[in-house]
Coordinates of C-alpha atoms and ligand atoms in Angstrom, one line a residue:
X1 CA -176.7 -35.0 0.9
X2 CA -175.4 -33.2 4.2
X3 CA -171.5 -34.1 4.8
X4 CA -171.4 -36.3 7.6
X5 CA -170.0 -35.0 11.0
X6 CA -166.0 -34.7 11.0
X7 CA -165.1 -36.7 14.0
X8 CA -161.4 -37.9 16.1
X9 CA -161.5 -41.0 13.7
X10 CA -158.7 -42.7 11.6
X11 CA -158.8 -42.7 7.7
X12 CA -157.0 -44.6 4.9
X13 CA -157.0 -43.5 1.7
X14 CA -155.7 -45.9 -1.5
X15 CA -153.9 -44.8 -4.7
X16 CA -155.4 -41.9 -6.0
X17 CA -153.1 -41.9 -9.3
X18 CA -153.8 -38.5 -10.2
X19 CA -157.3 -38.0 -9.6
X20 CA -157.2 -34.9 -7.9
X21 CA -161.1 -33.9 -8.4
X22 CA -162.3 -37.4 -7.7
X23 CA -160.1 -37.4 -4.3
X24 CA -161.6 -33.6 -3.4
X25 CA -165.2 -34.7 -3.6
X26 CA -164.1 -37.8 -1.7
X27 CA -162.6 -35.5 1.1
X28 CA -165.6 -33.3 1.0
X29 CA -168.4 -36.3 1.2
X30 CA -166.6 -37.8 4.3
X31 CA -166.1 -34.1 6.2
X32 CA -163.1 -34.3 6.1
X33 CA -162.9 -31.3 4.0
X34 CA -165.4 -28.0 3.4
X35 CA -167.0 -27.1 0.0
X36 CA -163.8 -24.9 -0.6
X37 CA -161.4 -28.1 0.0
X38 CA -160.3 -26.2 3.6
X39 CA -159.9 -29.2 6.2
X40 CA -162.7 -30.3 8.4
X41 CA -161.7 -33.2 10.1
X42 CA -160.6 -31.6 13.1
X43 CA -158.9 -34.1 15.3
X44 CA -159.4 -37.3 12.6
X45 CA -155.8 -38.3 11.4
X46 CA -155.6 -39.7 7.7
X47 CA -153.2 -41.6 5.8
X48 CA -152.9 -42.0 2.2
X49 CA -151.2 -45.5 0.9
X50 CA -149.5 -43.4 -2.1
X51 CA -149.5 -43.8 -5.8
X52 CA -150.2 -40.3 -5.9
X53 CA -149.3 -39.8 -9.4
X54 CA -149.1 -41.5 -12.8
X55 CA -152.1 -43.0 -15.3
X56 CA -154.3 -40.0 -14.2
X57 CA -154.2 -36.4 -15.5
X58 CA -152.6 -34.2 -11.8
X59 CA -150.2 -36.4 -9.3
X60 CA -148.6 -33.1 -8.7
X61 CA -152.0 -31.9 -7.7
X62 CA -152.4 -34.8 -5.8
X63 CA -149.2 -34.3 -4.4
X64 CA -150.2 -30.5 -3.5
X65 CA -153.5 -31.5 -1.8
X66 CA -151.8 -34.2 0.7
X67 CA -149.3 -31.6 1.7
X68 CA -151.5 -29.1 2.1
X69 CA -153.9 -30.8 4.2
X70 CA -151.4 -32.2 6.3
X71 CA -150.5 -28.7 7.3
X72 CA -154.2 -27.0 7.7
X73 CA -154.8 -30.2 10.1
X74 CA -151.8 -30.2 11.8
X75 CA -153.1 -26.6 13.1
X76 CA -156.5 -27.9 13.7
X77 CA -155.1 -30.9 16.0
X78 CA -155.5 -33.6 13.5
X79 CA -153.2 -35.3 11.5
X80 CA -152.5 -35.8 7.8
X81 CA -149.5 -38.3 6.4
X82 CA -148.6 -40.6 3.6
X83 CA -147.1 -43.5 2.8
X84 CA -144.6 -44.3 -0.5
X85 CA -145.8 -46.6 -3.1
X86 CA -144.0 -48.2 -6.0
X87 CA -145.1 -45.2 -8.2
X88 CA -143.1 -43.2 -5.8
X89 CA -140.1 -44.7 -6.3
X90 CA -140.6 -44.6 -10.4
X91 CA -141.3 -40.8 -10.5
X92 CA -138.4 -40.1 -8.3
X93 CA -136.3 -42.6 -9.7
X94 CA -137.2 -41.0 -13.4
X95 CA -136.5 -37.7 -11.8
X96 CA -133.1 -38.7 -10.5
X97 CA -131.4 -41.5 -13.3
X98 CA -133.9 -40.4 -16.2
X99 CA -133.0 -42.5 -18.6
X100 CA -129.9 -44.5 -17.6
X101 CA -129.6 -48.3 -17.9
X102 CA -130.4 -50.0 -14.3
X103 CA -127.5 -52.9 -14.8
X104 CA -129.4 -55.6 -13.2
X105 CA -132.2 -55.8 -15.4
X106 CA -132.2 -57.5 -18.4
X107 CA -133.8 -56.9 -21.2
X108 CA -132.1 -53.4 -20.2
X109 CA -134.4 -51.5 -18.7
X110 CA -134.5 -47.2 -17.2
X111 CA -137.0 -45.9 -14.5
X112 CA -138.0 -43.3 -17.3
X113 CA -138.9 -46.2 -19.2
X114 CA -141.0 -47.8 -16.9
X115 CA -142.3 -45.1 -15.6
X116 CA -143.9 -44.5 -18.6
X117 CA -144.9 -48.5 -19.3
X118 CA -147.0 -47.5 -16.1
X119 CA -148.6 -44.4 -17.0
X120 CA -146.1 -42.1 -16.4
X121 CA -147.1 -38.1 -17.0
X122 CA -145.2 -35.6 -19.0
X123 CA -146.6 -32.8 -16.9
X124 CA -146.0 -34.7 -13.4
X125 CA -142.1 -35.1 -14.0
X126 CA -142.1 -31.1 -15.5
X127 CA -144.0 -29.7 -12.2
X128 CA -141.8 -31.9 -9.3
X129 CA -140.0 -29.6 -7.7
X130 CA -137.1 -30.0 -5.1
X131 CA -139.7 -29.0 -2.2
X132 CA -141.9 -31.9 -3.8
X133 CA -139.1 -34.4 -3.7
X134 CA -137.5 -33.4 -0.4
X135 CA -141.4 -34.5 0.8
X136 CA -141.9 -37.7 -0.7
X137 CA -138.2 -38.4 0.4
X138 CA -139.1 -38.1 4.0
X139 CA -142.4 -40.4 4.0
X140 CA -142.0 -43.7 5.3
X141 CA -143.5 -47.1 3.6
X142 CA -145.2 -49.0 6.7
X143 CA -146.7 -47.0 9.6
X144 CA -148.5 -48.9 12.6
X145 CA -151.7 -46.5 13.4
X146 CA -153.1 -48.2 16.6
X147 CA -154.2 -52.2 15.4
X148 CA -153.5 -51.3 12.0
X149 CA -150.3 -51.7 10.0
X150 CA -150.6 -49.4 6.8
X151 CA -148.3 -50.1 3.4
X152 CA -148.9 -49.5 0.0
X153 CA -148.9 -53.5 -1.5
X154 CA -149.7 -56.6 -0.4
X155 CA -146.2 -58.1 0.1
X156 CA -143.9 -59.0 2.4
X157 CA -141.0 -57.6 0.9
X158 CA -141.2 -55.0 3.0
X159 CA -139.9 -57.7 5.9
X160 CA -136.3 -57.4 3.6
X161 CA -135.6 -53.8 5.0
X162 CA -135.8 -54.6 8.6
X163 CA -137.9 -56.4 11.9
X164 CA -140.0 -52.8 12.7
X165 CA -141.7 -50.1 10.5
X166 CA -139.1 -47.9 12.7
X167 CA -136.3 -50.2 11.0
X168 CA -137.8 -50.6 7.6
X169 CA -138.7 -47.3 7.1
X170 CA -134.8 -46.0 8.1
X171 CA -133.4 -48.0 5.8
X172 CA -135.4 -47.2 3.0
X173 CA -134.7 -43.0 3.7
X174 CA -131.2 -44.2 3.4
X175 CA -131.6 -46.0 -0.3
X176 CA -133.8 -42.9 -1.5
X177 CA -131.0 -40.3 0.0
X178 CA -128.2 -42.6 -2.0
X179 CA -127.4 -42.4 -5.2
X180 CA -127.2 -46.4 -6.2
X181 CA -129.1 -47.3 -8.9
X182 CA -129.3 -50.9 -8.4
X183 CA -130.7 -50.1 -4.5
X184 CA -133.6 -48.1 -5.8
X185 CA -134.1 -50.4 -8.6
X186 CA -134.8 -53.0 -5.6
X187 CA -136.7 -50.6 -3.5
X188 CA -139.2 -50.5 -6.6
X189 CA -139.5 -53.8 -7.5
X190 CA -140.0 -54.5 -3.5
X191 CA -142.6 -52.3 -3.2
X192 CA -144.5 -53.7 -6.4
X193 CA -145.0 -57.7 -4.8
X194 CA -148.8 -58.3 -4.5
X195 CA -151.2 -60.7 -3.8
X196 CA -149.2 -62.5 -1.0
X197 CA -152.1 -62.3 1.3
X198 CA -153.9 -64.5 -1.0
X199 CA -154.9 -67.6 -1.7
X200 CA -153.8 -71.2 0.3
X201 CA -151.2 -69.5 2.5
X202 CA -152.6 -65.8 2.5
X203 CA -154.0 -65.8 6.3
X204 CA -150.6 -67.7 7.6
X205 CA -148.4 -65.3 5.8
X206 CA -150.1 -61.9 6.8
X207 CA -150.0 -63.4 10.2
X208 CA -146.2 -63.9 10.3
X209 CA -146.0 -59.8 8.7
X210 CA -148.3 -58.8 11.4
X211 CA -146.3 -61.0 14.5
X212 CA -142.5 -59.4 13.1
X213 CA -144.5 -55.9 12.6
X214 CA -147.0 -55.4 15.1
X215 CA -151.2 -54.8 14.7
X216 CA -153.7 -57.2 13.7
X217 CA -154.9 -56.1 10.9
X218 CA -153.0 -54.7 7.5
X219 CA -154.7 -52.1 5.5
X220 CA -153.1 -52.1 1.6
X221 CA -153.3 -50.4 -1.6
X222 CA -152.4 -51.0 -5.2
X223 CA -154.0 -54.5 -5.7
X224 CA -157.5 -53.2 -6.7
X225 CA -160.4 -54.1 -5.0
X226 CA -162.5 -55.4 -8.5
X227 CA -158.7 -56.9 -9.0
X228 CA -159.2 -59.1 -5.8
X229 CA -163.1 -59.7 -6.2
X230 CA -163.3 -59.8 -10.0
X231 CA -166.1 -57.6 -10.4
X232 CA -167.0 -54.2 -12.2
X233 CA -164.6 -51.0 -10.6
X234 CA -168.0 -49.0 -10.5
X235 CA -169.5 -52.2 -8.7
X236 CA -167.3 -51.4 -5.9
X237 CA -168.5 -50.2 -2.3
X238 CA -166.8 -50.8 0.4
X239 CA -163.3 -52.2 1.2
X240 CA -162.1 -56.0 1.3
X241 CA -161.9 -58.0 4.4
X242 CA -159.7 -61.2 3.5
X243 CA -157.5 -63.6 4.9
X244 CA -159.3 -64.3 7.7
X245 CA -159.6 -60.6 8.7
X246 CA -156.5 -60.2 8.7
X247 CA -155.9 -57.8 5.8
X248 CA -158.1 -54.8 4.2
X249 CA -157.7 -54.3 1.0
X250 CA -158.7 -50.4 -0.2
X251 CA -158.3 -49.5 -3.2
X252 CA -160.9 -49.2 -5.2
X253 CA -159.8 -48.6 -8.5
X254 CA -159.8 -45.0 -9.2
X255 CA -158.2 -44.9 -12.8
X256 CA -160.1 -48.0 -13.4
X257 CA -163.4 -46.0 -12.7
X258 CA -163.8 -47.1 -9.6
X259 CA -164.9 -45.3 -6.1
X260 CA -161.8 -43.3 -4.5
X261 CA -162.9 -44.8 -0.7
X262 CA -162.2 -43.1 1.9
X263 CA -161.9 -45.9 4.6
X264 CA -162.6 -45.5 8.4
X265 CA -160.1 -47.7 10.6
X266 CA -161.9 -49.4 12.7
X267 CA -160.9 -51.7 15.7
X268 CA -160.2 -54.9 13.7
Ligands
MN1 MN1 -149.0 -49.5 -6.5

């Protein structure tokens, strides 16, 4: 199949969780990238929703690739950026309190140890580097790309850092430049709400997220696609319209076996 014409569009990509090879042929398939993973997109800005790493075998790949593209389209006109999720905050967290207590939680609990509850790699944590933190530590949570507001789960909880993504996204820099434990250990558990889009009061309450943040649609990660559907990963297409239209749900599953979709944004 010929790769499809790279065009000005907008992109969103879900959590890739370490899938480095099925992300590259995803990249390649769209046009956004050549056979030899060089970017194609030209002008087309893309945003991935992170969980970048963990459950699958190369987040730091992963990692590697984002940056990477971000600076060959950057020269090309386009753009490439990415957004924190709560796997984020466990690698960094790992990579910066390791294994002391966080005293709020009880049983006692460490990021290390969650971390690895959720998948957490060996040989992520042994390849992040200072250059890889100092990156993810200046990515923002919630971007607003035209009618679309972008985040990584379907929550509000973002709403607790602030009234803009401007706002939100400041104050969370400032808890991942701090060294508080307890503040990370609510960033993470923040950022790992889902399913608040859904069911009786879903529409009404991505409506309120999208008045306070602007857009009228949001696009989300890390609720799975055959999570929200209940069907097969490898049954998976296409992305979820719900709540009324009002939210778009992307990931489809990748380290479940399911397509790694790369999602054109659309005028809701
Ligand atoms: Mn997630």
């Amino acid at each position: 199949m010929e790769a499809p014409e790279p065009s000005a569009g907008r992109y969103a990509i879900g959590d890739i969780h370490g899938y480095l090879d099925e992300l590259d042929a995803a990249l390649v398939a769209a046009g956004l990238t050549d056979a030899d993973g060089a970017w194609s997109g030209g002008e087309a800005t893309v945003w991935f929703l992170g969980d970048f790493s963990d459950r699958g075998p190369d987040g730091i790949g992963v990692i590697d690739r984002i940056r990477r593209l971000a600076a060959n389209a950057e020269s090309a006109g386009g753009q490439v950026d990415a957004l924190l999720g709560n796997h984020e905050l466990l690698l960094l967290g790992t990579h910066k309190f390791d294994d002391t207590m966080v005293p709020t939680t009880y049983p006692q609990r460490s990021f290390h140890r969650v971390w690895k509850l959720n998948g957490g790699q060996q040989s992520d944590l042994d390849r992040l580097t200072d250059e890889h933190v100092e990156w993810l530590s200046g990515r923002g949570v919630v971007a607003r790309v035209g009618e679309h507001l972008l985040m990584h789960s379907d929550t509000t909880s973002y709403l607790s850092y602030g009234d803009s993504p401007e706002a939100i996204n400041a104050a969370v820099a400032e808890v991942l430049a701090g060294d508080d434990i307890d503040d990370w250990w609510v960033c993470f558990r923040r950022l790992t709400g889902r399913h608040e889009f859904r069911e009786d009061h879903g529409e009404e309450t991505a409506a309120e997220v999208l008045r306070r943040l602007g857009g009228r649609q949001i696009v989300h990660g890390h609720s799975t696609i055959p999570s929200h559907l209940g069907v097969a990963p490898a049954a998976v297409e296409a992305p979820h319209e719900y709540a009324g239209g009002k939210a778009l749900a992307i990931d489809g599953g990748v380290y479940l076996g399911g397509p790694c979709l790369i999602v054109p944004l659309t005028n809701p």
